[in-house]
XYZ file of C-alpha atoms in Angstrom:
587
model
C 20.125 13.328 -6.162
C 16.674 13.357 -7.369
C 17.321 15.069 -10.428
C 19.918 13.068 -11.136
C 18.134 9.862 -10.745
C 15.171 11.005 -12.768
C 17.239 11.486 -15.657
C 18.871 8.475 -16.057
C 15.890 7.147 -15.493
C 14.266 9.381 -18.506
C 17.582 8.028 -20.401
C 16.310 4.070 -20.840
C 14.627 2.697 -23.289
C 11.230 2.135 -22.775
C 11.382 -1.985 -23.733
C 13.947 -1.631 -20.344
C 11.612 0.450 -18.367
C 8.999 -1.785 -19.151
C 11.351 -4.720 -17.598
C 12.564 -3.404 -14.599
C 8.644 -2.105 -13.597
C 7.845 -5.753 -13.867
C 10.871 -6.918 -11.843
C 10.245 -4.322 -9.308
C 6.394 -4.322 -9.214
C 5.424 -7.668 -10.051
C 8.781 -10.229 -10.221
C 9.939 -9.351 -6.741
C 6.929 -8.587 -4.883
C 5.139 -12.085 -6.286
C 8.300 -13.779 -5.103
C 8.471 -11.658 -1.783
C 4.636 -12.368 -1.556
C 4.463 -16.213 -2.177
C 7.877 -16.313 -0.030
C 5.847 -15.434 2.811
C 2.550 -17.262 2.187
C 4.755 -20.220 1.586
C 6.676 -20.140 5.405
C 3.284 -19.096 6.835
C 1.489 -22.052 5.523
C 4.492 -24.534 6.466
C 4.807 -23.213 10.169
C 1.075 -23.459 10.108
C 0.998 -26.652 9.038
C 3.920 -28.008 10.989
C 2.515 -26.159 13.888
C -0.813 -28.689 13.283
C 1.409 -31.577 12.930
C 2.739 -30.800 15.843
C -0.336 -30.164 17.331
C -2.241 -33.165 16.260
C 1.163 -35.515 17.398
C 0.490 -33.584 21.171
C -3.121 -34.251 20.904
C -1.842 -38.342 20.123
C 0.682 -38.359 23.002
C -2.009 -37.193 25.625
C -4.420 -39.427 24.262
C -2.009 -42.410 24.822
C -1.201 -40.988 28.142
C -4.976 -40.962 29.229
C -5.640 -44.643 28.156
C -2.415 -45.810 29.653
C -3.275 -43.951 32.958
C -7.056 -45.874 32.987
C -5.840 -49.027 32.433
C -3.342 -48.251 35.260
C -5.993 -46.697 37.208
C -8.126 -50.411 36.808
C -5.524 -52.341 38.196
C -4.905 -50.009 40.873
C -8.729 -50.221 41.585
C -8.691 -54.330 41.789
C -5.563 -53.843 44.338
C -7.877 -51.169 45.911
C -10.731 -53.868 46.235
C -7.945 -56.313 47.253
C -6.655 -54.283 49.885
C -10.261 -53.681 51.605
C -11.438 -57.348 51.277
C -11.838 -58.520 54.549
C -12.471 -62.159 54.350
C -8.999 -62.092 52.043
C -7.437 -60.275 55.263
C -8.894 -62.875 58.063
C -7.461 -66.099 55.852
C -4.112 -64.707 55.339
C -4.123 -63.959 59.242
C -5.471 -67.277 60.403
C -3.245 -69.545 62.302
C -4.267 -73.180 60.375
C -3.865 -76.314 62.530
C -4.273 -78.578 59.691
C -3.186 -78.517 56.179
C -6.855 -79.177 54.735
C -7.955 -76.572 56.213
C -5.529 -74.218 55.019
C -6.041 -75.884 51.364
C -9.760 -75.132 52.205
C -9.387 -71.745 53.137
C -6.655 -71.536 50.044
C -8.896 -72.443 47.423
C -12.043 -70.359 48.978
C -10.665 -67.224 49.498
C -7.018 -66.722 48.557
C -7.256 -67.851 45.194
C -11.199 -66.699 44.614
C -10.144 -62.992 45.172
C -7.454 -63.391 42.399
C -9.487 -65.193 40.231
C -12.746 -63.044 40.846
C -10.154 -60.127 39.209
C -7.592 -60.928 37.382
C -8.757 -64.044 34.970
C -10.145 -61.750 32.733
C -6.992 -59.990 31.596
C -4.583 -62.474 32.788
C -1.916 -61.507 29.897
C -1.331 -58.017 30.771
C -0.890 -58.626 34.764
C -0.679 -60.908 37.443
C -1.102 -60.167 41.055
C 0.575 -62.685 43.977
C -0.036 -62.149 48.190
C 2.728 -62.266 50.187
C 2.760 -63.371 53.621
C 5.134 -64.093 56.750
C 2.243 -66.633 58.218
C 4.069 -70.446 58.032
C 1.051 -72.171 58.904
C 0.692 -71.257 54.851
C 2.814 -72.904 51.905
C 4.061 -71.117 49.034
C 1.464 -72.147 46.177
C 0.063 -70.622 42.945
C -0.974 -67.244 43.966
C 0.722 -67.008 47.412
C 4.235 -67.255 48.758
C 5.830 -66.948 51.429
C 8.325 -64.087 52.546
C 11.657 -65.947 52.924
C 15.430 -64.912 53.182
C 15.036 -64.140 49.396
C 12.195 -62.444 49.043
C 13.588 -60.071 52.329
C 16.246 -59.101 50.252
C 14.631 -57.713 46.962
C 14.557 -54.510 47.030
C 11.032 -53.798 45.669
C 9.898 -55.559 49.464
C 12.611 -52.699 51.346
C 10.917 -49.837 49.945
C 7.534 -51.560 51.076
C 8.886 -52.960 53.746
C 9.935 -48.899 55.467
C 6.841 -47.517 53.971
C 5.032 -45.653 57.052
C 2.088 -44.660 55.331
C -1.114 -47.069 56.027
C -2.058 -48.286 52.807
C 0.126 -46.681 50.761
C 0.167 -47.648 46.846
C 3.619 -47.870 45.561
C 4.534 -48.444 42.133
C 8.130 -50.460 41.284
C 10.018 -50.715 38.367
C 11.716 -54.381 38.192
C 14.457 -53.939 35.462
C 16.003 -57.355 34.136
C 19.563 -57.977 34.694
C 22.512 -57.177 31.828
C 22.197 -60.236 29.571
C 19.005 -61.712 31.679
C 15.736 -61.789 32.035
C 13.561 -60.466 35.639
C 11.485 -63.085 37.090
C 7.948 -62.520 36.999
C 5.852 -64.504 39.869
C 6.584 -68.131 40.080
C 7.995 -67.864 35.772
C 10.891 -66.593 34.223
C 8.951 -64.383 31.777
C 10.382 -61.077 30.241
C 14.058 -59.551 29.184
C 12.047 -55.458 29.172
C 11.370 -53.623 32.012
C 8.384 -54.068 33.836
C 6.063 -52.310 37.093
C 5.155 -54.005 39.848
C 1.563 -52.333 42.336
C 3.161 -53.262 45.889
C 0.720 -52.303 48.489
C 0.516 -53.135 52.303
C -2.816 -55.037 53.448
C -2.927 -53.390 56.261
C -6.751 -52.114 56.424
C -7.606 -54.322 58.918
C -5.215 -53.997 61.768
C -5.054 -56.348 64.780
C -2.920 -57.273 67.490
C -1.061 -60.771 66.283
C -1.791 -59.654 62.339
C 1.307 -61.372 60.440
C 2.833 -58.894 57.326
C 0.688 -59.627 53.974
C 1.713 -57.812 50.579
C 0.123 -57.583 47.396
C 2.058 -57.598 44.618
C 0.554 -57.149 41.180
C 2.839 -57.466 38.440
C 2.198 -55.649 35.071
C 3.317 -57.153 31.860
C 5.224 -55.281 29.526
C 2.175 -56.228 26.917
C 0.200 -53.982 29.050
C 2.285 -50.877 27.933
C 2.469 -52.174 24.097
C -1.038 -52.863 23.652
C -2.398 -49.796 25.477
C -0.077 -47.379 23.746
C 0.304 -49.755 20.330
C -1.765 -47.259 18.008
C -0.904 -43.998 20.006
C 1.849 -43.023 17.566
C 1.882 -44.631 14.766
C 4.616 -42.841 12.844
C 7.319 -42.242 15.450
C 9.356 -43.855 19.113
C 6.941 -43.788 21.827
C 8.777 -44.388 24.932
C 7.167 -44.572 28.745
C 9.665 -43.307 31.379
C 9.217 -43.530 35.268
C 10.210 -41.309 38.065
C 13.785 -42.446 37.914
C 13.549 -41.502 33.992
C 14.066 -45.138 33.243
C 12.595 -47.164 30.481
C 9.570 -48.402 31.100
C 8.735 -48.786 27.573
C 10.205 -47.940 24.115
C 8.102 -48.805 20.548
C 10.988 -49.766 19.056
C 12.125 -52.192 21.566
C 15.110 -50.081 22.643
C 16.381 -49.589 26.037
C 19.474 -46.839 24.935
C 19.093 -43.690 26.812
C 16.862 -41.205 25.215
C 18.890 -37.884 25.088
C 20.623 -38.439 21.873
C 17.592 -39.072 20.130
C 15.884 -35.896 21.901
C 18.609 -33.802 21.483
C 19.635 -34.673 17.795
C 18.107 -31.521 15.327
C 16.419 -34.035 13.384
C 13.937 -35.253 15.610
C 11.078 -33.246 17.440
C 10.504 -34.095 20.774
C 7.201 -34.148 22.753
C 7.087 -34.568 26.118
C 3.757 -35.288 28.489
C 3.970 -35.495 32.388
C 1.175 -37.449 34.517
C 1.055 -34.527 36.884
C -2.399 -35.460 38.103
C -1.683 -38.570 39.367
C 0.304 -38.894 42.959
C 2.029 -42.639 42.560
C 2.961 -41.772 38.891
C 4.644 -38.638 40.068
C 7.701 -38.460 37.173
C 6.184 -40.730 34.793
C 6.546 -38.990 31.412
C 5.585 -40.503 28.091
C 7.746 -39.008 25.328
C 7.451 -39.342 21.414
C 10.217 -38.620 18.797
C 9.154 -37.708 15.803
C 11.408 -37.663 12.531
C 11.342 -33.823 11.791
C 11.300 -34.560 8.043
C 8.342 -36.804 8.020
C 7.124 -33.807 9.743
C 8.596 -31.614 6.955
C 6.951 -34.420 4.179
C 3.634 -33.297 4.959
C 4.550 -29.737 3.612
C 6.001 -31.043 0.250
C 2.667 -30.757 -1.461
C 2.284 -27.058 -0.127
C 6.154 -26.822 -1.669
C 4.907 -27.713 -5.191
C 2.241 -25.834 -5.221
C 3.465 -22.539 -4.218
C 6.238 -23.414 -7.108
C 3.622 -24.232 -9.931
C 1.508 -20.941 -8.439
C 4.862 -18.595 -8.523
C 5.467 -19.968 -11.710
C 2.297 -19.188 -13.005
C 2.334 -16.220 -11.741
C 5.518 -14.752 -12.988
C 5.360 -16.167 -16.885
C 1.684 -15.389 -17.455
C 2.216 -11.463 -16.501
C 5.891 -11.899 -18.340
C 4.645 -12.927 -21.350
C 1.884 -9.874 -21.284
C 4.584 -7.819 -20.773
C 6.606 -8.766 -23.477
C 3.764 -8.335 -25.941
C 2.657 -4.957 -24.745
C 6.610 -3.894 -24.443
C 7.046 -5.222 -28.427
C 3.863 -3.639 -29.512
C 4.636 0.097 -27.708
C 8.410 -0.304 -28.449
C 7.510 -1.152 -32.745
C 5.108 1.950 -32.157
C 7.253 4.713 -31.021
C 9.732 3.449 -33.371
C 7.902 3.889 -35.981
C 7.016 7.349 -34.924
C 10.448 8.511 -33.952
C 11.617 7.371 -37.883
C 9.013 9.752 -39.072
C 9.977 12.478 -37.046
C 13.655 12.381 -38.173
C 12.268 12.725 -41.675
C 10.259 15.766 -40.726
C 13.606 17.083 -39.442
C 15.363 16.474 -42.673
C 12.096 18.412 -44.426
C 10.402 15.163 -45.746
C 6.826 15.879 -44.902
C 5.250 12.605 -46.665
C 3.094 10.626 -44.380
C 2.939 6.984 -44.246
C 0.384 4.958 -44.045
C -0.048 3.916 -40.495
C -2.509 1.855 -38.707
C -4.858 3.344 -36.671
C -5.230 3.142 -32.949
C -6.983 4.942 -29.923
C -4.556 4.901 -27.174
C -2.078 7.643 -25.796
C 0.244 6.365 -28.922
C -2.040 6.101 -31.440
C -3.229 9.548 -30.263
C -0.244 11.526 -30.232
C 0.818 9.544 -33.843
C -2.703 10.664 -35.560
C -2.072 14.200 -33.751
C 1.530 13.919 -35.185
C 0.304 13.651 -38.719
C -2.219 16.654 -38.334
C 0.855 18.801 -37.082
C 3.379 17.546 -39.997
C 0.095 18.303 -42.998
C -0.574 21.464 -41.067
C 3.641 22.298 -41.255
C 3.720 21.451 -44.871
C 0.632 23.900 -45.049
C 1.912 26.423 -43.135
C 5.413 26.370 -45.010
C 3.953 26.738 -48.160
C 1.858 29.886 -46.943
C 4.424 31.509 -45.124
C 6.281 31.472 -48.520
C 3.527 32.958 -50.574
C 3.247 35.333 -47.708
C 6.986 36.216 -47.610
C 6.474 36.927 -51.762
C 3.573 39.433 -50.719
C 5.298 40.821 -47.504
C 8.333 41.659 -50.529
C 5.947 43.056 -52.245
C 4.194 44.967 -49.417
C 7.587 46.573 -48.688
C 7.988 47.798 -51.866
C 4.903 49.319 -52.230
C 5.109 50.896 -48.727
C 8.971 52.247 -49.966
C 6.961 53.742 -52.611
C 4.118 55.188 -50.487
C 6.552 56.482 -48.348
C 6.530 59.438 -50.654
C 3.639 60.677 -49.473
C 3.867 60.853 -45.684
C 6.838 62.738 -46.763
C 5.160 65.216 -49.160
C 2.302 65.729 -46.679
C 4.693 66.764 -43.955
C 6.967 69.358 -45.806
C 3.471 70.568 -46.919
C 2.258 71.024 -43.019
C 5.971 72.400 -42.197
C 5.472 75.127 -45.210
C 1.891 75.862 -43.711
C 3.009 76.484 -40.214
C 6.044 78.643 -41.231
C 3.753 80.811 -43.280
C 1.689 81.388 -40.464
C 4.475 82.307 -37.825
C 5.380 84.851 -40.699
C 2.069 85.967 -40.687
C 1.519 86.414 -37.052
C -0.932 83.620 -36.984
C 0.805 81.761 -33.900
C -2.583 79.854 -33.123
C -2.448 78.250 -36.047
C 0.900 77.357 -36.660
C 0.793 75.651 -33.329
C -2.394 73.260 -34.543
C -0.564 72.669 -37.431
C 2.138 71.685 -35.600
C 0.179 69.205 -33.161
C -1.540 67.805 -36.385
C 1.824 67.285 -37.581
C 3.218 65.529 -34.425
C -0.037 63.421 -34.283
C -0.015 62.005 -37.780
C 3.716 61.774 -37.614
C 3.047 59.453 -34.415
C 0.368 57.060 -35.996
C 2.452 56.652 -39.341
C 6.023 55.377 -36.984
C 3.966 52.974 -34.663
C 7.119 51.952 -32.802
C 6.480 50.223 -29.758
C 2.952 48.692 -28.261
C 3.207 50.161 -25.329
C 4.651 53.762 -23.923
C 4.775 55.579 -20.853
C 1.235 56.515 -19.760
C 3.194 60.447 -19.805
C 3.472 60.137 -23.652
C 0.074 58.914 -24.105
C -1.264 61.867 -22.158
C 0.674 64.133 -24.639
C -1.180 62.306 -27.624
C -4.549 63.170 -25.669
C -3.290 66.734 -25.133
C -2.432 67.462 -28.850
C -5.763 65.987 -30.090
C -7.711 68.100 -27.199
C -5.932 71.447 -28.198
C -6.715 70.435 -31.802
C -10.171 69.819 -30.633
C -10.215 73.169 -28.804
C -9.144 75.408 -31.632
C -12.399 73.975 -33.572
C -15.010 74.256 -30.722
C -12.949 77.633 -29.465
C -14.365 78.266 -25.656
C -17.384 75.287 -25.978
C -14.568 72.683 -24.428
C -12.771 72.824 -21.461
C -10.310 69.703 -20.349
C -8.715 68.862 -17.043
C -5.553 66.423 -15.953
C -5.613 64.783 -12.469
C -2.952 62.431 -12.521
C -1.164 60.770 -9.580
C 2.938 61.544 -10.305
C 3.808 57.975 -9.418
C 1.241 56.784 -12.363
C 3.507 59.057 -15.385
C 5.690 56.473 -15.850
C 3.494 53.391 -15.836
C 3.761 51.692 -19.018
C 0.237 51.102 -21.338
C -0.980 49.836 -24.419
C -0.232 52.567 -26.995
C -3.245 54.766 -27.248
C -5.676 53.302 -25.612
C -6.638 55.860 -23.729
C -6.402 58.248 -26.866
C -9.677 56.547 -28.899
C -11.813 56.792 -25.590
C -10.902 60.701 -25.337
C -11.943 61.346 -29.248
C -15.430 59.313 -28.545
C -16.460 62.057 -25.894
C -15.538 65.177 -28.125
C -17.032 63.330 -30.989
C -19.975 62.073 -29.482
C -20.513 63.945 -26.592
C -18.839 67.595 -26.662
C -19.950 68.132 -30.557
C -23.383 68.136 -30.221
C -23.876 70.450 -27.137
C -24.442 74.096 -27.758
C -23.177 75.138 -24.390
C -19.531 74.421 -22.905
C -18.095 71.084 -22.682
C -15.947 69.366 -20.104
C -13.610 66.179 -20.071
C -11.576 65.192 -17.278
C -8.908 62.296 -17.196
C -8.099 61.208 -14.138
C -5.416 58.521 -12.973
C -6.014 56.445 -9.428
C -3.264 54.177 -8.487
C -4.904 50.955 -6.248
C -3.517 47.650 -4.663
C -2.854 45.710 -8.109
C -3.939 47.911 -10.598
C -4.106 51.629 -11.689
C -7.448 53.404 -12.852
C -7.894 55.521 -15.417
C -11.524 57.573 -15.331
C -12.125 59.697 -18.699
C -15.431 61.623 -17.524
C -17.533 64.087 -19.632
C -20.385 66.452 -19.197
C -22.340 65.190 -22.962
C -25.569 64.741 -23.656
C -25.128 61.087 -22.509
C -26.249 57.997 -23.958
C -29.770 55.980 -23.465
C -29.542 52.696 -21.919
C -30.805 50.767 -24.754
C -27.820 52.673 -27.005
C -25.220 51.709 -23.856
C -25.978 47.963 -24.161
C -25.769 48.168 -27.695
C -21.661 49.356 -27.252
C -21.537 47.180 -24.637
C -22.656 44.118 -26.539
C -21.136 45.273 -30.075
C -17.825 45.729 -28.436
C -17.352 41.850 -27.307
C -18.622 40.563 -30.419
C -16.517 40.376 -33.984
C -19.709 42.848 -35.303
C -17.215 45.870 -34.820
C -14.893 44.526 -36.844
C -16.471 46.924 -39.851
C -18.542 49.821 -39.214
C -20.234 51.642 -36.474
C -17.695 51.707 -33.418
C -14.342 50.359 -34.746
C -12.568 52.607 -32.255
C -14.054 50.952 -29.192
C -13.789 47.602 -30.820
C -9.781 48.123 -31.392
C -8.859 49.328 -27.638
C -11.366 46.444 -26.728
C -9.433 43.989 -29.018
C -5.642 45.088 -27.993
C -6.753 45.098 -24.267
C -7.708 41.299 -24.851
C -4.577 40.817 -26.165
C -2.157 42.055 -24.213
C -4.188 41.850 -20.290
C -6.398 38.056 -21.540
C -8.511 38.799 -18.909
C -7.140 40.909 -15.872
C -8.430 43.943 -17.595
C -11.392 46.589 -17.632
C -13.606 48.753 -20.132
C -16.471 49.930 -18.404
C -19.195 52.474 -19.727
C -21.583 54.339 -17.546
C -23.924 56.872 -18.743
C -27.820 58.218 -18.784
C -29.010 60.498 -20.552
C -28.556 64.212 -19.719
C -25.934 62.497 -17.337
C -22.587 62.642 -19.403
C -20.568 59.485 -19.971
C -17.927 57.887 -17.714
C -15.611 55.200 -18.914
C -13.584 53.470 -16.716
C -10.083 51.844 -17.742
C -8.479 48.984 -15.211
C -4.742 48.110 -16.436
C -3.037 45.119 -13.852
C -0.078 46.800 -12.032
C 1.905 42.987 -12.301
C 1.530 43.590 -16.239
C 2.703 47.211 -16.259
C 5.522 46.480 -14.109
């Protein structure tokens, strides 16, 4: 599957490749990216809106519930007042004294309270004394009054001085009466408390009653939300007070998708127990404050996605032209046209490979044109070595003639050199293959050693101590051979008494080791670093110590570096050279 996909993918252009990483690494991911920021930044800022709309709705709930709280404290005041209590108790025998006592304390107490905000409230005492007359602030409880119903729930309150709050909701069509004056068509609440602090034996029933204008509720709540409906509910969930004026039910507006509803309760407070105050908010004027977010995460996206586009277009048209270019002028090397074009220079991975390009197409032509005039003089070579041919030839019927003379003469010793001699040179004239069994390259080493022992009679001695397993191990083609003609050479011909070389074959882990030992004169360590040296440098090349140099060289060649040629010697100590050839190379 893999496979597969990589080579389709290796199959587009590279103007296409160039497109789809910038759709998949930048196009997509910016979108993906800004997608994200954009929704996190509107429910943040929606959640603030929201937020700072709560944050409005309790702080219209707090002022409404002090300004409550002040009225409830001048019924409070009202309710302990006991000079207020002792004139509405008094039995009057005349009516200037109950004007007296009217005027001096009835009235004073409302006056003393309520002048000052006499617009938002008005409080009235109600009474079952008839030595009394309903008048200005204070009426009398009569068949009417008996039958309202915010007097019943006063009326079977059993709590002593219990603070009730009533909601007096106008008729359909009409308008609620408020005091002695037909005043409002909206809902309004009424503070109906017992004053019954002061508790006697012959106390008659007095009431306050403090009505609370529905001006009350607009002005403390006017700038409280600003933008949406603002309505004040009471226990019963009825309208107490609505922004816009309207007294519809609330649900559809809370339960219609396009409005968001906030809702505050005034928990903390025992006789407004139910009371909510609710604002509905349009949710797109909500949504309106995230249209400048909107824009700008369009003109950033946009930004974002043409300035990168457009860099990718040039850099796409300038790689594209490029390779082009370069492709054209390797379809004429194809068809043999090896003229260069002038091309502009440049230091990237392109520019690289195109200047690299060149070099390989001049160095082609070059080559071409050599390995022509070296074809003419490899023709030539192989006529010459036809001709030379001859020789070999001649020099081998010459050693056959030799050799067959001496077996008719008896001489069996040295027909049998002259046979080796013949197998030897024979071998080095038909190189074959580089590499043979190490078995035939111990026969080569045998041949030159008996040819070497026929010269030097009994003054050299040799021994083989091979491991079977090792015959068959393939080697460089003698290799071993050069090191073997270096000790009679060097070390066997210039003893007097008897000389000894051993070749001995160790098989190991990863390798096999070939030891070629002798008993020489040796060789000082001055002369040993001087081999050593000489035979890694291109100084053996010529001269002194070609032999060495060669097996060094073809060891190189073949092994690079998982090989060993390693001389150890002293003088009067005999040489040993030690030959590592890799087992993974051999096979």
């Amino acid at each position: 599957m893999y496979s597969r996909l990589l080579k389709r993918w290796n199959n587009i252009r590279l103007r296409n490749k160039l497109l789809i990483l910038y759709g998949v690494a930048v196009f997509i991911p910016m979108i993906m990216t800004n997608l994200i920021f954009y929704t996190i930044t509107a429910d943040n800022v929606r959640a603030q809106k929201i937020t700072d709309l709560k944050h409005a709705l309790e702080k219209g709930k707090e002022a409404y519930r002090k300004g409550l709280e002040s009225i409830v404290g001048i019924s409070s005041m009202l309710y302990t007042d006991s000079e207020l209590s002792e004139a509405l108790d008094h039995h009057y025998e005349s009516t200037n004294e109950m004007l007296s006592a009217y005027d001096r304390v009835v009235k004073n107490a409302i006056t003393r309270y309520v002048s000052l905000n006499k617009q938002f409230y008005n409080a009235t005492f109600y009474t079952d004394n008839e030595t009394l007359v309903s008048s200005g602030v204070l009426k009398l409880i009569d068949q009417h009054t008996a039958e309202e119903e915010w007097y019943r729930k006063v009326h079977s309150a059993k709590v002593i001085g219990e603070l009730l709050l009533h909601t007096n909701l106008p008729p359909a069509g009409g308008k609620v009466e408020v005091g002695f004056s037909t005043a409002w068509d909206q809902p309004y609440t009424s503070i109906i408390r017992k004053l019954d602090f002061f508790r006697k034996s012959g106390s008659h029933v007095k009431l306050l009653k403090i009505d609370i204008f529905p001006q009350f509720a607009e002005e403390t709540l006017r700038n409280t939300f600003p933008l949406g409906e603002l309505y004040l509910t009471g226990g019963s969930g009825e309208v107490l007070y609505a922004s816009n004026g309207s007294s519809e039910s609330l649900i559809p507006s809370m339960n219609d998708s396009k409005n968001v509803s906030l809702v505050t309760s005034f928990d903390n407070v025992n006789y407004l127990s139910g009371w909510k105050l609710i604002g509905i908010y349009p949710r797109e004027q909500i949504d309106s404050a995230m249209q400048q977010s909107k824009l700008s995460f369009v003109y950033l996206t946009l930004a974002n996605l043409i300035l990168p586009g457009l860099i990718i277009m040039v850099l796409s048209r300038s790689l594209n032209a490029r390779i082009v270019r370069l492709w054209k002028q390797m379809k004429q090397v194809k068809n043999q046209h090896f003229d260069l074009p002038e091309m502009e220079q440049a230091n990237d991975e392109i520019g690289q490979l195109t200047g690299e390009f060149n070099r390989m197409t001049a160095q082609i032509s070059l080559l071409i044109r050599d390995v022509y005039e070296a074809e003419l003089g490899r023709r030539q070579a192989q006529l010459n070595a036809l001709q030379s041919q001859i020789n070999p030839h001649f020099l081998f019927n010459t050693l056959e003639t030799i050799r067959m003379n001496s077996l008719m003469k008896g001489e069996q010793e040295t027909a049998l050199v002259i046979n080796r001699l013949a197998r030897s040179f024979r071998r080095s004239i038909t190189w074959g293959s580089d590499t043979v069994p190490l078995r035939e390259e111990l026969s080569y080493i045998e041949d030159f050693l008996e040819i070497q022992k026929f010269r030097f009679e009994d003054r050299l001695e040799y021994k083989f101590d091979m491991e079977p397993s090792l015959l068959d191990v393939q080697i460089p083609k003698m290799s071993v051979l050069p090191i073997v003609e270096n000790a009679c050479i060097h070390g066997i011909e210039r003893m007097e008494e008897a000389g000894f070389i051993e070749i001995v074959g160790i098989r190991e882990v990863d390798a096999i080791r070939i030891v070629v030992r002798d008993n020489g004169p040796g060789i000082s360590e001055e002369k040993l670093k001087e081999i050593s040296q000489a035979m890694r440098t291109d100084v053996l090349n010529q001269g002194r110590h070609i032999g060495i140099r060669n097996v060094y060289n073809r060891l190189k060649l073949y092994y690079l570096k998982d090989f060993a040629l390693d001389y150890r010697s002293g003088p009067d100590k005999g040489t040993v050279v030690t030959m590592i050839f890799p087992v993974e190379k051999l096979g």
